[in-house]
XYZ file of C-alpha atoms in Angstrom:
138
model
C 0.161 21.860 -6.230
C 3.482 23.640 -5.704
C 4.696 26.346 -8.053
C 7.396 24.956 -10.318
C 10.732 26.728 -10.055
C 14.336 25.784 -10.735
C 14.578 24.567 -7.147
C 11.700 22.149 -7.763
C 14.039 19.974 -9.850
C 14.917 17.048 -7.574
C 17.346 14.198 -8.226
C 16.395 10.933 -6.494
C 19.467 8.805 -5.768
C 19.093 5.209 -4.558
C 19.998 1.585 -5.080
C 17.810 -0.627 -7.299
C 17.247 -2.809 -4.209
C 15.246 0.111 -2.736
C 13.115 0.695 -5.828
C 9.762 -0.004 -4.140
C 10.102 2.746 -1.534
C 11.792 5.019 -4.093
C 8.672 4.720 -6.279
C 6.471 5.797 -3.347
C 8.682 8.809 -2.657
C 8.965 9.719 -6.348
C 5.182 9.544 -6.771
C 4.546 11.771 -3.744
C 7.139 14.351 -4.752
C 5.688 14.531 -8.272
C 2.170 14.844 -6.825
C 3.471 17.783 -4.770
C 4.739 19.502 -7.927
C 8.410 18.556 -7.936
C 10.115 17.664 -11.201
C 11.846 14.469 -10.083
C 14.629 12.811 -12.031
C 14.894 9.141 -11.114
C 17.977 7.548 -12.691
C 16.501 4.048 -12.570
C 12.916 4.743 -13.644
C 13.529 7.640 -16.059
C 16.403 6.372 -18.204
C 14.959 4.366 -21.081
C 16.422 1.189 -22.495
C 18.970 2.062 -25.173
C 19.364 5.642 -23.981
C 22.876 6.874 -23.253
C 22.856 6.213 -19.506
C 25.844 8.399 -18.604
C 24.479 11.333 -20.604
C 21.016 11.006 -19.055
C 22.444 10.865 -15.516
C 24.687 13.849 -16.212
C 21.763 15.861 -17.559
C 19.576 14.896 -14.582
C 22.257 16.025 -12.139
C 22.894 19.277 -13.997
C 19.193 20.189 -14.036
C 18.494 19.310 -10.396
C 18.750 21.822 -7.586
C 18.064 19.379 -4.746
C 18.864 15.735 -4.088
C 17.051 13.131 -2.064
C 19.409 10.236 -1.398
C 17.934 7.015 -0.010
C 20.353 5.307 2.349
C 20.349 1.581 2.991
C 22.990 -1.143 3.257
C 22.698 -1.559 -0.528
C 22.889 2.104 -1.514
C 25.968 2.933 0.579
C 27.847 0.234 -1.368
C 26.666 1.462 -4.768
C 29.390 3.254 -6.773
C 26.658 5.092 -8.712
C 24.951 6.425 -5.589
C 28.288 7.494 -4.096
C 29.217 9.249 -7.359
C 25.870 11.086 -7.442
C 26.261 12.189 -3.826
C 29.801 13.387 -4.511
C 28.582 15.435 -7.469
C 25.809 17.034 -5.399
C 28.028 17.878 -2.444
C 30.558 19.504 -4.775
C 28.008 21.576 -6.686
C 26.807 25.028 -5.660
C 23.372 24.176 -7.076
C 22.875 21.602 -4.332
C 24.307 23.670 -1.457
C 22.051 23.086 1.543
C 19.698 20.973 -0.546
C 20.918 17.392 -0.085
C 18.454 15.339 1.943
C 19.697 11.961 3.216
C 16.804 9.581 3.929
C 17.694 6.531 6.017
C 15.485 3.651 4.873
C 17.239 0.867 6.730
C 19.766 1.114 9.537
C 23.330 0.896 8.302
C 26.636 1.579 9.968
C 28.313 2.363 6.659
C 26.794 5.773 5.903
C 29.619 7.868 4.414
C 31.095 10.297 6.958
C 30.249 13.346 4.846
C 26.539 12.457 4.987
C 26.650 11.991 8.747
C 27.215 15.762 9.053
C 23.873 16.525 7.337
C 20.543 16.187 9.192
C 18.620 13.217 7.822
C 15.116 11.783 7.711
C 14.644 8.366 9.272
C 11.782 6.398 7.738
C 9.985 4.530 10.488
C 6.343 3.865 9.599
C 3.593 5.338 7.514
C 3.952 7.013 4.140
C 7.648 7.633 3.400
C 6.737 9.968 0.545
C 4.878 12.400 2.779
C 7.712 12.428 5.318
C 10.276 13.204 2.617
C 8.077 15.799 0.869
C 7.541 17.710 4.107
C 11.241 17.887 4.995
C 12.293 18.621 1.388
C 9.916 21.584 1.230
C 11.417 22.962 4.451
C 14.988 22.316 3.265
C 14.499 24.094 -0.065
C 12.842 27.058 1.631
C 15.666 27.287 4.188
C 18.403 27.061 1.514
C 16.737 29.820 -0.487
């Protein structure tokens, strides 16, 4: 299991339509020792959603954003990405993961190397690249 540090706090951004694969990735990252905040799975019914999301973003030091035709149209996902790209805490630690081909990936994410999920365990693919990305970003 990985040593827990501030950089092990990961925000998982995605559309509810991609929840099945997000759960696989979340499970693998947590198994590898990351503290993962999942805005769909971790915010409880009746909880102040905006406050919980804000806290999750403030605590995270890396973001995994799952890209699909649904997520690139989600105002929430786009807001979360915008927050991460504008925050020094996420500098060099935003990992776009393309789940399904889409032509509508925002231009600012096209400048960042991504992971393309093809076959096999998406969680292991993401965990491997995230570990490298965090190490590289320092």
